[in-house]
Short mmCIF file of C-alpha atoms and ligand atoms in Angstrom, two decimals:
data_model
loop_
_atom_site.label_atom_id
_atom_site.label_comp_id
_atom_site.label_asym_id
_atom_site.label_seq_id
_atom_site.Cartn_x
_atom_site.Cartn_y
_atom_site.Cartn_z
CA ASP A 1106 -5.17 127.11 177.97
CA PRO A 1107 -1.97 127.24 175.97
CA LEU A 1108 0.26 124.19 176.04
CA GLU A 1109 3.31 124.49 178.28
CA ARG A 1110 4.96 121.12 177.67
CA LEU A 1111 5.08 118.38 175.07
CA CYS A 1112 5.32 114.92 176.61
CA VAL A 1113 6.69 112.19 174.37
CA HIS A 1114 5.44 108.86 175.72
CA GLU A 1115 8.01 106.06 175.89
CA SER A 1116 5.92 103.90 173.51
CA VAL A 1117 7.09 106.18 170.65
CA ASP A 1118 10.31 104.18 170.86
CA GLU A 1119 8.43 101.15 169.47
CA LYS A 1120 8.36 102.92 166.09
CA VAL A 1121 11.20 105.46 165.95
CA PRO A 1122 14.27 106.18 168.10
CA ILE A 1123 12.64 108.31 170.78
CA GLU A 1124 15.64 110.60 171.37
CA SER A 1125 15.78 111.45 167.66
CA PHE A 1126 12.04 112.16 167.59
CA ALA A 1127 12.29 114.41 170.67
CA ALA A 1128 15.35 116.17 169.21
CA ALA A 1129 13.47 116.82 165.95
CA LEU A 1130 10.86 118.71 168.01
CA ASP A 1131 13.36 121.08 169.61
CA ASP A 1132 12.14 124.07 167.57
CA LEU A 1133 9.00 124.11 169.71
CA PRO A 1134 8.76 127.00 172.16
CA VAL A 1135 7.99 124.61 175.07
CA PRO A 1136 10.03 121.90 176.80
CA VAL A 1137 9.86 118.44 175.24
CA GLU A 1138 10.03 115.65 177.84
CA ILE A 1139 10.14 111.89 177.48
CA VAL A 1140 7.64 110.40 179.91
CA GLY A 1141 6.47 106.98 181.12
CA ASP A 1142 3.03 105.84 182.22
CA ASP A 1143 3.26 107.78 185.49
CA ALA A 1144 3.46 111.28 183.95
CA GLY A 1145 1.03 113.55 185.81
CA LEU A 1146 -0.79 115.34 182.98
CA ASP A 1147 -3.08 118.35 182.87
CA GLU A 1148 -4.61 120.55 180.17
CA THR A 1149 -1.36 122.48 179.69
CA ASP A 1150 0.34 119.28 178.51
CA ALA A 1151 0.44 117.84 175.02
CA VAL A 1152 1.19 114.15 174.54
CA ALA A 1153 2.66 112.40 171.52
CA SER A 1154 2.35 108.63 171.79
CA TYR A 1155 2.36 105.37 169.86
CA ARG A 1156 0.08 103.53 172.32
CA PRO A 1157 -2.97 104.77 174.22
CA ARG A 1158 -2.89 105.16 178.03
CA ASP A 1159 -5.88 106.02 180.25
CA GLY A 1160 -4.14 109.01 181.84
CA PHE A 1161 -3.74 110.82 178.50
CA ILE A 1162 -7.35 111.94 178.62
CA ASP A 1163 -6.37 114.65 181.19
CA ALA A 1164 -3.96 116.32 178.74
CA GLY A 1165 -4.85 119.35 176.59
CA TRP A 1166 -4.13 117.54 173.33
CA VAL A 1167 -3.14 113.96 172.47
CA HIS A 1168 -1.35 113.07 169.25
CA CYS A 1169 -1.07 109.49 167.99
CA ILE A 1170 2.12 109.00 165.95
CA ARG A 1171 0.32 106.35 163.83
CA ALA A 1172 -2.14 106.78 160.97
CA GLY A 1173 -4.20 103.87 162.33
CA TYR A 1174 -5.51 105.13 165.68
CA ASP A 1175 -7.80 102.10 166.16
CA GLU A 1176 -6.26 101.30 169.58
CA PHE A 1177 -7.43 104.69 170.93
CA ASP A 1178 -10.93 104.99 172.45
CA THR A 1179 -12.20 107.95 170.39
CA GLU A 1180 -15.50 108.04 172.29
CA ALA A 1181 -13.71 108.59 175.58
CA TYR A 1182 -11.78 111.51 174.01
CA GLU A 1183 -14.98 113.00 172.64
CA ASP A 1184 -16.74 112.67 176.02
CA ALA A 1185 -13.79 114.31 177.78
CA GLY A 1186 -13.44 117.02 175.11
CA THR A 1187 -9.73 116.19 174.70
CA PRO A 1188 -8.69 116.58 171.06
CA LEU A 1189 -7.05 113.49 169.54
CA THR A 1190 -5.06 113.72 166.28
CA ASN A 1191 -3.38 111.03 164.19
CA SER A 1192 -0.49 110.84 161.73
CA THR A 1193 -2.18 110.26 158.42
CA GLY A 1194 -1.05 112.25 155.40
CA ILE A 1195 2.62 111.16 155.38
CA HIS A 1196 2.61 107.52 154.20
CA ASP A 1197 1.99 107.91 150.47
CA THR A 1198 5.63 107.41 149.52
CA THR A 1199 6.72 104.88 152.13
CA VAL A 1200 3.77 102.51 151.94
CA GLY A 1201 3.23 103.29 148.23
CA GLU A 1202 6.74 102.09 147.44
CA LEU A 1203 6.25 98.97 149.58
CA VAL A 1204 3.17 98.07 147.52
CA VAL A 1205 5.08 98.64 144.26
CA GLY A 1206 7.76 96.37 145.68
CA TYR A 1207 5.31 93.54 146.36
CA MET A 1208 3.72 93.81 142.92
CA VAL A 1209 7.03 93.85 141.06
CA MET A 1210 8.39 91.01 143.21
CA PHE A 1211 5.42 88.79 142.42
CA ALA A 1212 5.46 89.64 138.72
CA ARG A 1213 9.23 89.31 138.23
CA ARG A 1214 9.45 86.37 140.71
CA LEU A 1215 12.14 87.97 142.90
CA HIS A 1216 10.76 86.30 146.02
CA VAL A 1217 11.25 82.86 144.45
CA TYR A 1218 14.77 83.63 143.24
CA ARG A 1219 15.73 84.86 146.69
CA ASP A 1220 14.35 81.67 148.25
CA LYS A 1221 16.42 79.62 145.79
CA GLN A 1222 19.47 81.78 146.42
CA THR A 1223 19.48 80.85 150.11
CA ARG A 1224 20.04 77.26 148.84
CA ARG A 1225 22.57 78.30 146.12
CA GLN A 1226 20.10 77.09 143.48
CA TRP A 1227 20.12 78.31 139.86
CA TYR A 1228 16.51 78.06 138.77
CA ASP A 1229 14.25 78.39 135.70
CA PRO A 1230 10.64 79.19 136.62
CA PRO A 1231 7.75 77.58 134.71
CA TYR A 1232 7.36 79.59 131.47
CA ASP A 1233 3.86 80.84 132.32
CA ARG A 1234 4.71 82.30 135.75
CA PRO A 1235 6.77 85.49 135.19
CA PHE A 1236 4.87 88.55 133.98
CA THR A 1237 5.19 92.32 133.96
CA VAL A 1238 2.98 94.64 135.99
CA ASP A 1239 2.76 96.91 132.93
CA THR A 1240 -0.82 96.62 131.54
CA GLU A 1241 -1.94 94.55 134.55
CA SER A 1242 -4.80 95.86 136.69
CA VAL A 1243 -4.86 96.85 140.33
CA CYS A 1244 -7.85 97.63 142.53
CA VAL A 1245 -7.05 99.97 145.42
CA VAL A 1246 -9.56 99.71 148.26
CA GLY A 1247 -9.53 103.02 150.14
CA LEU A 1248 -8.20 106.10 148.32
CA GLY A 1249 -6.77 108.15 151.18
CA THR A 1250 -3.10 109.02 151.57
CA ILE A 1251 -1.79 105.49 151.04
CA GLY A 1252 -4.35 104.51 148.39
CA ARG A 1253 -3.45 107.58 146.31
CA GLY A 1254 0.24 106.92 146.83
CA VAL A 1255 -0.32 103.44 145.40
CA ALA A 1256 -2.54 104.69 142.56
CA THR A 1257 -0.10 107.28 141.21
CA ARG A 1258 2.81 104.83 141.35
CA ALA A 1259 0.87 101.96 139.78
CA SER A 1260 -0.38 104.26 137.05
CA ALA A 1261 3.20 105.40 136.36
CA LEU A 1262 4.14 101.73 135.90
CA GLY A 1263 1.54 101.46 133.14
CA MET A 1264 -1.06 99.63 135.22
CA ASP A 1265 -4.80 100.11 134.95
CA VAL A 1266 -5.95 101.35 138.36
CA VAL A 1267 -9.49 101.12 139.71
CA GLY A 1268 -10.52 102.03 143.23
CA VAL A 1269 -13.13 101.66 145.95
CA ARG A 1270 -14.15 104.86 147.66
CA ARG A 1271 -17.16 106.16 149.57
CA SER A 1272 -17.29 109.32 147.46
CA ASP A 1273 -17.37 109.08 143.66
CA ALA A 1274 -15.12 112.11 143.08
CA SER A 1275 -12.32 111.26 140.65
CA VAL A 1276 -8.78 110.55 141.81
CA GLU A 1277 -5.58 111.08 139.81
CA GLY A 1278 -4.40 107.91 138.11
CA VAL A 1279 -7.64 105.98 138.83
CA SER A 1280 -9.73 105.00 135.80
CA ALA A 1281 -12.91 103.86 137.63
CA ILE A 1282 -14.26 104.33 141.14
CA TYR A 1283 -16.70 101.91 142.77
CA PRO A 1284 -18.71 102.50 145.95
CA PRO A 1285 -18.02 100.13 148.88
CA ASP A 1286 -21.21 98.12 148.19
CA GLU A 1287 -19.82 97.21 144.75
CA LEU A 1288 -16.58 95.81 146.18
CA ASN A 1289 -17.04 92.47 144.45
CA GLU A 1290 -17.30 94.09 141.01
CA ALA A 1291 -14.33 96.33 141.77
CA ILE A 1292 -12.00 93.46 142.71
CA GLY A 1293 -13.30 91.01 140.08
CA ASP A 1294 -10.94 91.92 137.22
CA ALA A 1295 -7.87 92.92 139.23
CA ARG A 1296 -4.54 91.11 139.16
CA PHE A 1297 -3.70 92.89 142.45
CA VAL A 1298 -6.11 93.96 145.19
CA VAL A 1299 -4.55 96.47 147.58
CA LEU A 1300 -6.16 97.25 150.94
CA ALA A 1301 -5.59 100.80 152.22
CA VAL A 1302 -8.61 101.39 154.48
CA PRO A 1303 -8.54 102.03 158.23
CA ASP A 1304 -9.63 99.33 160.68
CA THR A 1305 -13.23 100.32 161.53
CA PRO A 1306 -16.42 98.36 162.27
CA GLU A 1307 -17.30 98.67 158.52
CA THR A 1308 -13.95 97.42 157.24
CA GLU A 1309 -13.37 94.57 159.70
CA GLY A 1310 -13.49 91.26 157.82
CA MET A 1311 -14.27 93.16 154.59
CA ILE A 1312 -12.20 90.60 152.64
CA SER A 1313 -13.41 87.07 153.40
CA THR A 1314 -14.48 83.86 151.62
CA ALA A 1315 -17.02 85.51 149.28
CA GLU A 1316 -14.57 88.24 148.22
CA PHE A 1317 -11.83 85.70 147.50
CA GLN A 1318 -14.29 83.83 145.31
CA HIS A 1319 -14.91 87.03 143.34
CA MET A 1320 -11.20 87.55 142.81
CA ARG A 1321 -9.30 86.08 139.84
CA SER A 1322 -7.50 82.82 140.56
CA ASP A 1323 -4.24 84.51 139.44
CA ALA A 1324 -4.81 87.54 141.70
CA TYR A 1325 -2.67 88.70 144.60
CA LEU A 1326 -4.05 90.31 147.75
CA ILE A 1327 -1.89 93.05 149.28
CA ASN A 1328 -2.74 94.19 152.79
CA VAL A 1329 -0.91 97.27 154.07
CA ALA A 1330 -3.89 98.48 156.12
CA ARG A 1331 -4.63 96.50 159.28
CA GLY A 1332 -4.82 92.76 159.91
CA PRO A 1333 -8.51 92.63 160.92
CA VAL A 1334 -9.61 94.02 157.52
CA VAL A 1335 -8.94 90.50 156.19
CA ASP A 1336 -10.49 87.31 157.55
CA GLU A 1337 -7.16 85.54 158.03
CA ASP A 1338 -8.61 82.01 158.21
CA ALA A 1339 -10.46 82.61 154.95
CA LEU A 1340 -7.22 83.92 153.41
CA ILE A 1341 -5.30 80.81 154.44
CA SER A 1342 -8.05 78.59 152.95
CA ALA A 1343 -8.09 80.63 149.73
CA LEU A 1344 -4.30 80.25 149.41
CA ASP A 1345 -4.43 76.53 150.25
CA ASP A 1346 -7.18 75.88 147.71
CA GLY A 1347 -5.71 78.03 144.94
CA VAL A 1348 -8.70 80.38 144.97
CA ILE A 1349 -6.19 83.25 144.68
CA ALA A 1350 -2.52 83.18 143.64
CA GLY A 1351 -0.83 84.77 146.63
CA ALA A 1352 -0.58 87.65 149.08
CA GLY A 1353 1.75 90.45 150.15
CA LEU A 1354 1.11 91.10 153.83
CA ASP A 1355 2.53 93.82 156.07
CA VAL A 1356 -0.18 93.53 158.75
CA PHE A 1357 -1.76 90.61 160.58
CA ARG A 1358 -4.57 89.68 162.96
CA THR A 1359 -1.93 89.03 165.64
CA GLU A 1360 1.38 90.90 165.58
CA PRO A 1361 4.09 89.75 165.72
CA LEU A 1362 2.80 87.03 163.39
CA PRO A 1363 2.90 83.84 165.53
CA GLU A 1364 5.57 81.32 164.58
CA SER A 1365 2.80 78.72 164.14
CA SER A 1366 0.98 80.73 161.43
CA PRO A 1367 0.66 78.86 158.10
CA LEU A 1368 1.21 82.20 156.34
CA TRP A 1369 4.98 81.86 156.83
CA ASP A 1370 5.09 78.75 154.65
CA PHE A 1371 3.50 79.77 151.34
CA GLU A 1372 5.96 80.44 148.52
CA GLU A 1373 3.45 82.96 147.09
CA VAL A 1374 3.09 84.91 150.34
CA ILE A 1375 5.50 87.70 151.17
CA VAL A 1376 5.48 88.56 154.86
CA SER A 1377 6.88 91.93 155.90
CA PRO A 1378 6.84 92.64 159.65
CA HIS A 1379 4.61 95.77 159.69
CA GLN A 1380 7.37 98.01 158.36
CA GLY A 1381 5.38 99.83 155.68
CA SER A 1382 6.10 103.26 157.11
CA THR A 1383 9.60 102.61 158.40
CA THR A 1384 12.47 104.66 156.97
CA ASN A 1385 15.55 106.34 158.41
CA CYS A 1386 13.68 109.68 158.21
CA TYR A 1387 10.44 108.60 159.82
CA HIS A 1388 11.19 110.39 163.13
CA ARG A 1389 11.57 113.64 161.19
CA ASP A 1390 8.38 113.23 159.14
CA LEU A 1391 6.39 112.42 162.29
CA ALA A 1392 7.92 115.33 164.21
CA GLU A 1393 7.14 117.84 161.44
CA LEU A 1394 3.50 116.81 161.50
CA ALA A 1395 3.30 116.96 165.31
CA GLU A 1396 4.93 120.40 165.25
CA GLU A 1397 2.43 121.69 162.69
CA ILE A 1398 -0.53 120.55 164.81
CA PHE A 1399 1.07 121.92 167.99
CA ARG A 1400 1.25 125.37 166.39
CA GLN A 1401 -2.35 125.11 165.23
CA TYR A 1402 -3.43 124.29 168.79
CA GLN A 1403 -1.51 127.26 170.24
CA SER A 1404 -3.08 129.69 167.80
CA GLY A 1405 -6.60 128.29 168.22
CA GLU A 1406 -6.85 127.04 164.62
CA PRO A 1407 -8.64 123.83 163.64
CA LEU A 1408 -6.30 120.88 164.14
CA ARG A 1409 -5.08 118.94 161.10
CA ASN A 1410 -5.86 115.20 161.38
CA ARG A 1411 -8.26 115.63 164.27
CA VAL A 1412 -10.05 112.30 164.77
CA ALA A 1413 -11.88 113.03 168.06
P1 NAD B 1225 -6.27 108.01 155.30
O1 NAD B 1225 -7.17 108.40 156.40
O2 NAD B 1225 -5.55 109.06 154.56
O3 NAD B 1225 -7.06 107.12 154.24
C1 NAD B 1225 -8.00 106.12 154.55
C2 NAD B 1225 -9.08 106.18 153.48
O4 NAD B 1225 -9.97 105.06 153.61
C3 NAD B 1225 -9.95 107.44 153.58
O5 NAD B 1225 -9.99 108.05 152.31
C4 NAD B 1225 -11.31 106.91 153.98
O6 NAD B 1225 -12.37 107.69 153.47
C5 NAD B 1225 -11.29 105.54 153.34
N1 NAD B 1225 -12.26 104.59 153.86
C6 NAD B 1225 -12.66 104.41 155.14
N2 NAD B 1225 -13.58 103.43 155.20
C7 NAD B 1225 -13.78 103.00 153.93
C8 NAD B 1225 -14.60 102.00 153.35
N3 NAD B 1225 -15.43 101.27 154.10
N4 NAD B 1225 -14.52 101.81 152.01
C9 NAD B 1225 -13.69 102.53 151.25
N5 NAD B 1225 -12.89 103.51 151.75
C10 NAD B 1225 -12.95 103.73 153.08
O7 NAD B 1225 -5.23 107.00 155.95
P2 NAD B 1225 -3.88 106.42 155.31
O8 NAD B 1225 -2.73 107.21 155.79
O9 NAD B 1225 -4.08 106.22 153.86
O10 NAD B 1225 -3.81 105.01 156.05
C11 NAD B 1225 -4.84 104.05 155.88
C12 NAD B 1225 -4.67 102.95 156.91
O11 NAD B 1225 -3.47 102.23 156.64
C13 NAD B 1225 -4.50 103.49 158.32
O12 NAD B 1225 -5.74 103.65 158.97
C14 NAD B 1225 -3.65 102.43 158.99
O13 NAD B 1225 -4.46 101.48 159.64
C15 NAD B 1225 -2.91 101.76 157.84
N6 NAD B 1225 -1.46 102.10 157.84
C16 NAD B 1225 -0.57 101.09 157.75
C17 NAD B 1225 0.80 101.37 157.71
C18 NAD B 1225 1.82 100.26 157.60
O14 NAD B 1225 2.91 100.41 158.09
N7 NAD B 1225 1.49 99.15 156.97
C19 NAD B 1225 1.25 102.69 157.78
C20 NAD B 1225 0.31 103.71 157.84
C21 NAD B 1225 -1.04 103.40 157.88
#
C-alpha cells in the first residue's frame, strides 16, 4: 500500500525543533502530522521518531531519526514485516569535527586553560604536557560514516590513522586495518582511541580493564558511539590509576550523566552532553534523508538504511 501520511512523533523534539523538522518535509506529496503516543496507525502511515513506541509496529514504515537505533526492537519489526530505517550516513562532518575538537583540545591544553580562565588564572602548564596532534597516532574503532569522517580529518591533520573493521578492505586515510579480534594490537600504539561502533551485543563492554591495560599510559579514549561500549567503572579506575591519560566523552552508560558521577571531576576528561550530531541544520539533514527513503518506499525501491 502506498503511504498516505507521514506522522512525526513528538519525541523528535528531543533532538531537533519538531516544527522545523516537519516544515522541512513539506515537499512530500502527503500530509505531515505531528503525533503523540495515541496516534492510530495503519499500513498507509509512515512514522518518523526519536524514541520507539509499541504502536509503531502497525505502520507501513518506521524511520528512526538517530543513527543508533539500539532502543528499537528490531526482531519485533522483522516478525511484523514492518520496515525500520535509521539515520546513519549523515554524521561524518558533525561527529568528525567533534572528535577533532577533543583531540586538539587535549593536545593544545585548551580544556585546562578554560578551567583556569573561569578563575581568572594566568597559567603555565608543565613543559612536557602540551603537544601537537600532527604525527600522533589515532586508532578508529568502527569505520562506518563517523569512523571515516574521523579518519579523513585526522589524516588531514597529519596524524597516522589505523582502524578496526570487520572487513579488511582499505579505507581512505587509514594506514592499517585490524580485525575486531586484534583490537588490543590496534589500540596499543595509539595516542587517541576513538570509538565509532554501534551498541550491539558484540560491542557492549568492548573497552574494559584489559583494553585499558593495552593502551599507552599517555593515551586518550574518545567515545562518540554509545555509553555501553565502554565499561564505565573500568574507565573510572583507569583514569584514577593513571592507566590512561584522559577521555573525551559524548555518551554515557546513563544519560544525562548523573551529578554523582566521578567523570565530572577529572581535569583530563572532557564531558559533552551527547551533542555530537547537533547543529543548527540538523533538522534539515534529517528531513532530507527521511524524504529520500519515503520516495524509495513509494516507488517500491529498496530502502536506504534499512535495519529491519
Ligand atoms: P554506521 O552504521 O555508518 O557505522 C558503524 C560501523 O561500525 C559500521 O561500519 C559497522 O560495520 C561497524 N561495526 C559494527 N560492529 C563492529 C565491531 N564489532 N567491530 C568493528 N566495527 C564494527 O554508523 P555511524 O553513523 O558511523 O554511527 C556509529 C554509531 O555512533 C551509531 O550506531 C550511534 O550509536 C553512534 N552515534 C553517536 C552520535 C553522537 O551524537 N555522539 C551521533 C550519531 C551516531
